[in-house]
Amino acid sequence: MQLTAFTDYSLRLLLYLGTLKSDQLGNIKHIAKVYNISENHLSKIVHELSKLGMIETIRGRNGGMRLAHQPRQINIGFVVRQTEDLQIVECFDYDSNTCFISPVCQLKHVLSEALEAYLKVLDAYTLEDLLHNKDTLYTLFHK
């Protein structure tokens, strides 16, 4: 299973924001530089995570962004479900499935079981679980 860059960068953004002190805000320019990613792409991710209620954006000269919830309340499985297309094979989408063997195919059941196991593991973790080395991450982000 490979995550899209959108999901990867969404998780990285959340990690970055999770290291900030309560009075700090992150900004797109700095985060894009830290991760060496496009500011434009990061802006789209910020917009989406804001719409999903995972981050809060503050406009203005001293604006920026921060987590909308405590790290322990941000489930990794939820983030992946919201940012990733999990229809890993055509037959997972009943409306557009044109595979003629689908009614008798066993592969879709195996892949569905594997996907559920994958998501079950991700559901067992929160952002807080990924921030045990928060101080080290913060140092790396702000060197």
CSV table of N, CA and C in Angstrom, one decimal:
chain,number,residue,atom,x,y,z
A,1,MET,N,0.9,-1.2,0.0
A,1,MET,CA,0.0,0.0,0.0
A,1,MET,C,0.9,1.2,0.0
A,2,GLN,N,0.7,2.1,-0.9
A,2,GLN,CA,1.5,3.3,-1.0
A,2,GLN,C,0.5,4.5,-0.8
A,3,LEU,N,0.9,5.4,0.1
A,3,LEU,CA,0.1,6.6,0.2
A,3,LEU,C,0.4,7.6,-0.8
A,4,THR,N,-0.6,8.4,-1.2
A,4,THR,CA,-0.3,9.5,-2.1
A,4,THR,C,0.5,10.6,-1.4
A,5,ALA,N,1.2,11.5,-2.2
A,5,ALA,CA,1.9,12.6,-1.6
A,5,ALA,C,1.0,13.5,-0.8
A,6,PHE,N,-0.2,13.6,-1.2
A,6,PHE,CA,-1.2,14.4,-0.4
A,6,PHE,C,-1.4,13.9,1.0
A,7,THR,N,-1.5,12.6,1.1
A,7,THR,CA,-1.7,12.0,2.5
A,7,THR,C,-0.4,12.1,3.3
A,8,ASP,N,0.7,11.8,2.6
A,8,ASP,CA,2.0,11.9,3.2
A,8,ASP,C,2.3,13.3,3.8
A,9,TYR,N,2.1,14.3,2.9
A,9,TYR,CA,2.3,15.7,3.4
A,9,TYR,C,1.3,16.1,4.4
A,10,SER,N,0.1,15.6,4.4
A,10,SER,CA,-0.9,15.9,5.4
A,10,SER,C,-0.4,15.4,6.7
A,11,LEU,N,0.1,14.2,6.8
A,11,LEU,CA,0.6,13.6,8.0
A,11,LEU,C,1.8,14.4,8.5
A,12,ARG,N,2.7,14.8,7.6
A,12,ARG,CA,3.9,15.6,7.9
A,12,ARG,C,3.5,16.9,8.5
A,13,LEU,N,2.5,17.5,7.9
A,13,LEU,CA,2.0,18.8,8.4
A,13,LEU,C,1.5,18.7,9.8
A,14,LEU,N,0.7,17.7,10.0
A,14,LEU,CA,0.2,17.4,11.4
A,14,LEU,C,1.3,17.2,12.4
A,15,LEU,N,2.3,16.4,12.0
A,15,LEU,CA,3.5,16.2,12.9
A,15,LEU,C,4.1,17.6,13.2
A,16,TYR,N,4.4,18.4,12.2
A,16,TYR,CA,5.0,19.7,12.4
A,16,TYR,C,4.2,20.5,13.4
A,17,LEU,N,2.9,20.6,13.1
A,17,LEU,CA,2.0,21.4,14.0
A,17,LEU,C,1.9,20.9,15.4
A,18,GLY,N,2.0,19.5,15.5
A,18,GLY,CA,2.0,18.9,16.8
A,18,GLY,C,3.2,19.2,17.7
A,19,THR,N,4.3,19.7,17.1
A,19,THR,CA,5.5,20.0,17.9
A,19,THR,C,5.4,21.4,18.4
A,20,LEU,N,4.5,22.2,17.9
A,20,LEU,CA,4.5,23.7,18.3
A,20,LEU,C,4.0,23.9,19.7
A,21,LYS,N,4.5,24.9,20.3
A,21,LYS,CA,4.1,25.3,21.6
A,21,LYS,C,2.7,25.9,21.5
A,22,SER,N,2.0,26.0,22.6
A,22,SER,CA,0.6,26.5,22.5
A,22,SER,C,0.4,27.9,21.9
A,23,ASP,N,1.5,28.7,22.1
A,23,ASP,CA,1.4,30.1,21.6
A,23,ASP,C,2.0,30.3,20.2
A,24,GLN,N,2.4,29.2,19.6
A,24,GLN,CA,3.0,29.3,18.3
A,24,GLN,C,2.1,28.9,17.2
A,25,LEU,N,2.3,29.5,16.0
A,25,LEU,CA,1.6,29.1,14.8
A,25,LEU,C,2.6,28.7,13.7
A,26,GLY,N,2.2,27.8,12.9
A,26,GLY,CA,3.0,27.4,11.8
A,26,GLY,C,2.6,28.2,10.6
A,27,ASN,N,3.5,28.3,9.6
A,27,ASN,CA,3.2,29.0,8.4
A,27,ASN,C,3.6,28.2,7.2
A,28,ILE,N,2.9,28.4,6.1
A,28,ILE,CA,3.1,27.6,4.9
A,28,ILE,C,4.5,27.7,4.4
A,29,LYS,N,5.0,28.9,4.3
A,29,LYS,CA,6.3,29.2,3.8
A,29,LYS,C,7.4,28.4,4.5
A,30,HIS,N,7.4,28.4,5.8
A,30,HIS,CA,8.4,27.7,6.6
A,30,HIS,C,8.2,26.2,6.5
A,31,ILE,N,7.0,25.7,6.6
A,31,ILE,CA,6.8,24.3,6.6
A,31,ILE,C,7.2,23.7,5.2
A,32,ALA,N,6.9,24.4,4.1
A,32,ALA,CA,7.2,24.0,2.8
A,32,ALA,C,8.7,23.9,2.7
A,33,LYS,N,9.4,24.9,3.2
A,33,LYS,CA,10.9,24.9,3.2
A,33,LYS,C,11.5,23.7,4.0
A,34,VAL,N,10.9,23.5,5.2
A,34,VAL,CA,11.4,22.4,6.0
A,34,VAL,C,11.3,21.1,5.3
A,35,TYR,N,10.2,20.8,4.7
A,35,TYR,CA,10.0,19.5,4.0
A,35,TYR,C,10.4,19.6,2.5
A,36,ASN,N,10.8,20.7,2.0
A,36,ASN,CA,11.2,20.9,0.6
A,36,ASN,C,10.1,20.4,-0.3
A,37,ILE,N,8.9,21.0,-0.1
A,37,ILE,CA,7.7,20.7,-0.9
A,37,ILE,C,7.1,22.1,-1.4
A,38,SER,N,6.3,22.0,-2.4
A,38,SER,CA,5.7,23.2,-3.0
A,38,SER,C,4.8,23.9,-2.0
A,39,GLU,N,4.9,25.2,-1.9
A,39,GLU,CA,4.0,26.0,-1.1
A,39,GLU,C,2.6,25.9,-1.6
A,40,ASN,N,2.4,25.8,-2.9
A,40,ASN,CA,1.1,25.7,-3.6
A,40,ASN,C,0.5,24.4,-3.2
A,41,HIS,N,1.2,23.3,-3.2
A,41,HIS,CA,0.7,22.0,-2.8
A,41,HIS,C,0.3,22.0,-1.4
A,42,LEU,N,1.2,22.6,-0.5
A,42,LEU,CA,0.9,22.6,0.9
A,42,LEU,C,-0.3,23.5,1.2
A,43,SER,N,-0.5,24.5,0.4
A,43,SER,CA,-1.7,25.4,0.6
A,43,SER,C,-3.0,24.6,0.4
A,44,LYS,N,-3.0,23.7,-0.6
A,44,LYS,CA,-4.1,22.8,-0.8
A,44,LYS,C,-4.4,21.9,0.3
A,45,ILE,N,-3.3,21.4,0.9
A,45,ILE,CA,-3.4,20.4,2.0
A,45,ILE,C,-3.9,21.2,3.2
A,46,VAL,N,-3.4,22.4,3.5
A,46,VAL,CA,-3.9,23.2,4.6
A,46,VAL,C,-5.4,23.5,4.4
A,47,HIS,N,-5.8,23.8,3.3
A,47,HIS,CA,-7.2,24.1,3.0
A,47,HIS,C,-8.1,22.9,3.3
A,48,GLU,N,-7.6,21.7,2.8
A,48,GLU,CA,-8.4,20.5,3.0
A,48,GLU,C,-8.5,20.1,4.5
A,49,LEU,N,-7.3,20.2,5.2
A,49,LEU,CA,-7.3,19.8,6.6
A,49,LEU,C,-8.1,20.8,7.5
A,50,SER,N,-8.1,22.0,7.0
A,50,SER,CA,-8.9,23.0,7.7
A,50,SER,C,-10.4,22.7,7.5
A,51,LYS,N,-10.8,22.4,6.3
A,51,LYS,CA,-12.2,22.0,6.0
A,51,LYS,C,-12.6,20.8,6.8
A,52,LEU,N,-11.7,19.9,7.0
A,52,LEU,CA,-12.0,18.7,7.8
A,52,LEU,C,-12.0,18.9,9.3
A,53,GLY,N,-11.6,20.1,9.7
A,53,GLY,CA,-11.6,20.5,11.1
A,53,GLY,C,-10.4,19.9,11.9
A,54,MET,N,-9.4,19.5,11.2
A,54,MET,CA,-8.2,19.0,11.9
A,54,MET,C,-7.2,20.1,12.2
A,55,ILE,N,-7.2,21.2,11.4
A,55,ILE,CA,-6.3,22.3,11.8
A,55,ILE,C,-7.2,23.6,11.7
A,56,GLU,N,-6.6,24.6,12.4
A,56,GLU,CA,-7.3,25.9,12.5
A,56,GLU,C,-6.4,26.9,11.8
A,57,THR,N,-6.9,27.7,10.9
A,57,THR,CA,-6.1,28.8,10.2
A,57,THR,C,-6.5,30.1,10.8
A,58,ILE,N,-5.5,31.0,10.9
A,58,ILE,CA,-5.6,32.3,11.4
A,58,ILE,C,-5.1,33.3,10.3
A,59,ARG,N,-5.9,34.1,9.8
A,59,ARG,CA,-5.5,35.1,8.8
A,59,ARG,C,-4.9,36.3,9.3
A,60,GLY,N,-4.2,37.0,8.5
A,60,GLY,CA,-3.6,38.3,8.9
A,60,GLY,C,-2.1,38.2,8.9
A,61,ARG,N,-1.5,39.4,9.2
A,61,ARG,CA,-0.1,39.6,9.3
A,61,ARG,C,0.6,38.5,10.2
A,62,ASN,N,0.1,38.3,11.3
A,62,ASN,CA,0.7,37.4,12.2
A,62,ASN,C,-0.1,36.0,12.3
A,63,GLY,N,-0.7,35.8,11.2
A,63,GLY,CA,-1.5,34.5,11.1
A,63,GLY,C,-0.7,33.3,10.9
A,64,GLY,N,-1.4,32.2,10.7
A,64,GLY,CA,-0.7,30.9,10.5
A,64,GLY,C,-1.7,29.8,10.8
A,65,MET,N,-1.2,28.7,11.3
A,65,MET,CA,-2.1,27.6,11.5
A,65,MET,C,-1.6,26.8,12.8
A,66,ARG,N,-2.6,26.1,13.3
A,66,ARG,CA,-2.3,25.2,14.5
A,66,ARG,C,-3.3,24.1,14.4
A,67,LEU,N,-3.0,23.1,15.3
A,67,LEU,CA,-3.9,22.0,15.4
A,67,LEU,C,-5.3,22.4,15.9
A,68,ALA,N,-6.4,21.9,15.5
A,68,ALA,CA,-7.7,22.3,16.0
A,68,ALA,C,-8.0,21.4,17.2
A,69,HIS,N,-7.3,20.3,17.4
A,69,HIS,CA,-7.6,19.4,18.5
A,69,HIS,C,-6.2,19.0,19.2
A,70,GLN,N,-6.3,18.5,20.3
A,70,GLN,CA,-5.1,17.9,21.0
A,70,GLN,C,-4.6,16.7,20.1
A,71,PRO,N,-3.3,16.5,20.1
A,71,PRO,CA,-2.8,15.4,19.3
A,71,PRO,C,-3.4,14.0,19.6
A,72,ARG,N,-3.8,13.8,20.9
A,72,ARG,CA,-4.4,12.6,21.3
A,72,ARG,C,-5.8,12.4,20.6
A,73,GLN,N,-6.4,13.4,20.1
A,73,GLN,CA,-7.7,13.4,19.5
A,73,GLN,C,-7.6,13.2,18.0
A,74,ILE,N,-6.4,13.2,17.4
A,74,ILE,CA,-6.3,13.1,16.0
A,74,ILE,C,-5.9,11.7,15.6
A,75,ASN,N,-6.8,10.9,15.1
A,75,ASN,CA,-6.5,9.5,14.8
A,75,ASN,C,-5.9,9.4,13.4
A,76,ILE,N,-4.8,8.6,13.3
A,76,ILE,CA,-4.1,8.5,12.1
A,76,ILE,C,-4.9,7.8,11.0
A,77,GLY,N,-5.7,6.8,11.4
A,77,GLY,CA,-6.6,6.1,10.5
A,77,GLY,C,-7.6,7.0,9.9
A,78,PHE,N,-8.1,7.9,10.7
A,78,PHE,CA,-9.1,8.9,10.2
A,78,PHE,C,-8.5,9.8,9.2
A,79,VAL,N,-7.3,10.3,9.5
A,79,VAL,CA,-6.6,11.2,8.6
A,79,VAL,C,-6.4,10.5,7.2
A,80,VAL,N,-5.9,9.2,7.2
A,80,VAL,CA,-5.7,8.5,6.0
A,80,VAL,C,-7.0,8.3,5.2
A,81,ARG,N,-8.1,7.9,6.0
A,81,ARG,CA,-9.4,7.7,5.3
A,81,ARG,C,-9.9,9.0,4.6
A,82,GLN,N,-9.6,10.2,5.2
A,82,GLN,CA,-10.1,11.4,4.7
A,82,GLN,C,-9.3,12.0,3.5
A,83,THR,N,-8.0,11.6,3.5
A,83,THR,CA,-7.1,12.1,2.5
A,83,THR,C,-6.7,11.2,1.4
A,84,GLU,N,-7.1,9.9,1.5
A,84,GLU,CA,-6.6,8.9,0.6
A,84,GLU,C,-7.8,8.3,-0.2
A,85,ASP,N,-7.7,7.9,-1.4
A,85,ASP,CA,-8.7,7.1,-2.1
A,85,ASP,C,-8.4,5.7,-1.8
A,86,LEU,N,-9.2,5.1,-1.1
A,86,LEU,CA,-9.0,3.7,-0.6
A,86,LEU,C,-9.6,2.6,-1.5
A,87,GLN,N,-10.1,3.0,-2.6
A,87,GLN,CA,-10.6,2.1,-3.6
A,87,GLN,C,-9.5,1.6,-4.4
A,88,ILE,N,-8.7,0.7,-3.8
A,88,ILE,CA,-7.4,0.3,-4.4
A,88,ILE,C,-7.5,-0.6,-5.7
A,89,VAL,N,-8.7,-1.1,-5.9
A,89,VAL,CA,-9.0,-1.8,-7.2
A,89,VAL,C,-10.3,-1.4,-7.7
A,90,GLU,N,-10.5,-1.5,-9.0
A,90,GLU,CA,-11.8,-1.0,-9.6
A,90,GLU,C,-13.0,-1.6,-9.0
A,91,CYS,N,-13.0,-2.8,-8.6
A,91,CYS,CA,-14.2,-3.5,-8.1
A,91,CYS,C,-14.7,-2.9,-6.7
A,92,PHE,N,-13.8,-2.2,-6.1
A,92,PHE,CA,-14.2,-1.6,-4.8
A,92,PHE,C,-15.2,-0.5,-5.0
A,93,ASP,N,-15.3,0.1,-6.2
A,93,ASP,CA,-16.3,1.1,-6.5
A,93,ASP,C,-17.4,0.5,-7.3
A,94,TYR,N,-18.5,0.2,-6.6
A,94,TYR,CA,-19.6,-0.6,-7.3
A,94,TYR,C,-20.2,0.2,-8.4
A,95,ASP,N,-20.2,1.5,-8.4
A,95,ASP,CA,-20.8,2.4,-9.4
A,95,ASP,C,-20.1,2.4,-10.7
A,96,SER,N,-18.7,2.3,-10.6
A,96,SER,CA,-18.0,2.4,-11.9
A,96,SER,C,-17.3,1.1,-12.2
A,97,ASN,N,-17.5,0.0,-11.5
A,97,ASN,CA,-16.9,-1.3,-11.7
A,97,ASN,C,-17.3,-1.9,-13.1
A,98,THR,N,-16.4,-2.2,-13.9
A,98,THR,CA,-16.7,-2.8,-15.2
A,98,THR,C,-16.0,-4.2,-15.3
A,99,CYS,N,-15.4,-4.6,-14.3
A,99,CYS,CA,-14.7,-5.9,-14.4
A,99,CYS,C,-15.7,-7.1,-14.4
A,100,PHE,N,-15.7,-7.8,-15.5
A,100,PHE,CA,-16.7,-8.8,-15.7
A,100,PHE,C,-16.5,-10.0,-14.8
A,101,ILE,N,-15.4,-10.2,-14.2
A,101,ILE,CA,-15.3,-11.4,-13.3
A,101,ILE,C,-15.6,-11.0,-11.8
A,102,SER,N,-15.9,-9.8,-11.6
A,102,SER,CA,-16.2,-9.3,-10.3
A,102,SER,C,-17.2,-10.2,-9.5
A,103,PRO,N,-18.3,-10.6,-10.1
A,103,PRO,CA,-19.3,-11.4,-9.3
A,103,PRO,C,-18.7,-12.7,-8.8
A,104,VAL,N,-17.7,-13.2,-9.3
A,104,VAL,CA,-17.1,-14.5,-8.9
A,104,VAL,C,-15.7,-14.4,-8.4
A,105,CYS,N,-15.1,-13.2,-8.4
A,105,CYS,CA,-13.7,-13.0,-8.1
A,105,CYS,C,-13.5,-13.1,-6.6
A,106,GLN,N,-12.5,-13.8,-6.2
A,106,GLN,CA,-12.1,-13.8,-4.7
A,106,GLN,C,-11.0,-12.8,-4.4
A,107,LEU,N,-10.3,-12.3,-5.4
A,107,LEU,CA,-9.3,-11.3,-5.1
A,107,LEU,C,-9.8,-10.1,-4.3
A,108,LYS,N,-11.0,-9.6,-4.7
A,108,LYS,CA,-11.5,-8.4,-4.1
A,108,LYS,C,-11.7,-8.7,-2.6
A,109,HIS,N,-12.0,-9.9,-2.2
A,109,HIS,CA,-12.2,-10.2,-0.8
A,109,HIS,C,-10.9,-10.2,0.0
A,110,VAL,N,-9.9,-10.7,-0.6
A,110,VAL,CA,-8.5,-10.7,0.0
A,110,VAL,C,-8.0,-9.3,0.1
A,111,LEU,N,-8.2,-8.5,-0.9
A,111,LEU,CA,-7.7,-7.1,-0.9
A,111,LEU,C,-8.5,-6.3,0.1
A,112,SER,N,-9.8,-6.6,0.2
A,112,SER,CA,-10.6,-5.9,1.2
A,112,SER,C,-10.2,-6.2,2.6
A,113,GLU,N,-9.9,-7.5,2.8
A,113,GLU,CA,-9.4,-7.9,4.2
A,113,GLU,C,-8.1,-7.3,4.5
A,114,ALA,N,-7.2,-7.2,3.5
A,114,ALA,CA,-5.9,-6.6,3.7
A,114,ALA,C,-6.0,-5.1,4.0
A,115,LEU,N,-6.9,-4.4,3.3
A,115,LEU,CA,-7.1,-3.0,3.5
A,115,LEU,C,-7.6,-2.8,4.9
A,116,GLU,N,-8.6,-3.6,5.3
A,116,GLU,CA,-9.2,-3.4,6.7
A,116,GLU,C,-8.1,-3.7,7.8
A,117,ALA,N,-7.2,-4.6,7.5
A,117,ALA,CA,-6.1,-4.9,8.5
A,117,ALA,C,-5.2,-3.7,8.6
A,118,TYR,N,-4.9,-3.1,7.4
A,118,TYR,CA,-4.0,-1.9,7.3
A,118,TYR,C,-4.7,-0.8,8.1
A,119,LEU,N,-5.9,-0.5,7.9
A,119,LEU,CA,-6.6,0.6,8.5
A,119,LEU,C,-6.8,0.3,10.0
A,120,LYS,N,-6.9,-0.9,10.4
A,120,LYS,CA,-7.0,-1.3,11.8
A,120,LYS,C,-5.8,-0.9,12.6
A,121,VAL,N,-4.6,-1.1,11.9
A,121,VAL,CA,-3.4,-0.7,12.6
A,121,VAL,C,-3.3,0.8,12.7
A,122,LEU,N,-3.6,1.5,11.6
A,122,LEU,CA,-3.6,3.0,11.6
A,122,LEU,C,-4.6,3.5,12.7
A,123,ASP,N,-5.7,2.9,12.8
A,123,ASP,CA,-6.7,3.3,13.8
A,123,ASP,C,-6.2,3.2,15.2
A,124,ALA,N,-5.2,2.4,15.4
A,124,ALA,CA,-4.7,2.2,16.8
A,124,ALA,C,-3.8,3.3,17.2
A,125,TYR,N,-3.5,4.3,16.4
A,125,TYR,CA,-2.5,5.3,16.7
A,125,TYR,C,-3.1,6.7,16.5
A,126,THR,N,-2.7,7.6,17.4
A,126,THR,CA,-3.1,9.0,17.3
A,126,THR,C,-1.8,9.8,17.0
A,127,LEU,N,-2.0,11.1,16.7
A,127,LEU,CA,-0.9,12.0,16.4
A,127,LEU,C,0.0,12.0,17.7
A,128,GLU,N,-0.6,11.9,18.8
A,128,GLU,CA,0.2,12.0,20.1
A,128,GLU,C,1.2,10.8,20.1
A,129,ASP,N,0.8,9.6,19.6
A,129,ASP,CA,1.7,8.5,19.6
A,129,ASP,C,2.9,8.7,18.7
A,130,LEU,N,2.8,9.6,17.7
A,130,LEU,CA,3.9,9.9,16.8
A,130,LEU,C,4.8,11.0,17.3
A,131,LEU,N,4.4,11.6,18.4
A,131,LEU,CA,5.1,12.8,18.9
A,131,LEU,C,5.9,12.5,20.2
A,132,HIS,N,6.2,11.3,20.5
A,132,HIS,CA,7.0,11.0,21.7
A,132,HIS,C,8.4,11.6,21.6
A,133,ASN,N,8.9,11.9,20.4
A,133,ASN,CA,10.2,12.6,20.3
A,133,ASN,C,9.9,14.0,19.8
A,134,LYS,N,8.9,14.6,20.4
A,134,LYS,CA,8.5,16.0,20.0
A,134,LYS,C,9.6,17.0,20.1
A,135,ASP,N,10.4,17.0,21.1
A,135,ASP,CA,11.5,18.0,21.3
A,135,ASP,C,12.5,17.8,20.2
A,136,THR,N,12.8,16.6,19.8
A,136,THR,CA,13.8,16.3,18.8
A,136,THR,C,13.3,16.8,17.4
A,137,LEU,N,12.0,16.5,17.2
A,137,LEU,CA,11.4,16.9,15.9
A,137,LEU,C,11.4,18.4,15.8
A,138,TYR,N,11.0,19.1,16.9
A,138,TYR,CA,10.9,20.5,17.0
A,138,TYR,C,12.3,21.1,16.6
A,139,THR,N,13.4,20.6,17.2
A,139,THR,CA,14.7,21.0,16.9
A,139,THR,C,15.0,20.9,15.4
A,140,LEU,N,14.6,19.7,14.8
A,140,LEU,CA,14.9,19.5,13.4
A,140,LEU,C,14.1,20.5,12.5
A,141,PHE,N,12.9,20.8,12.9
A,141,PHE,CA,12.0,21.7,12.1
A,141,PHE,C,12.5,23.1,12.2
A,142,HIS,N,13.2,23.5,13.2
A,142,HIS,CA,13.6,24.9,13.5
A,142,HIS,C,15.1,25.2,13.5
A,143,LYS,N,15.8,24.3,12.9
A,143,LYS,CA,17.3,24.5,12.9
A,143,LYS,C,17.7,25.6,11.8
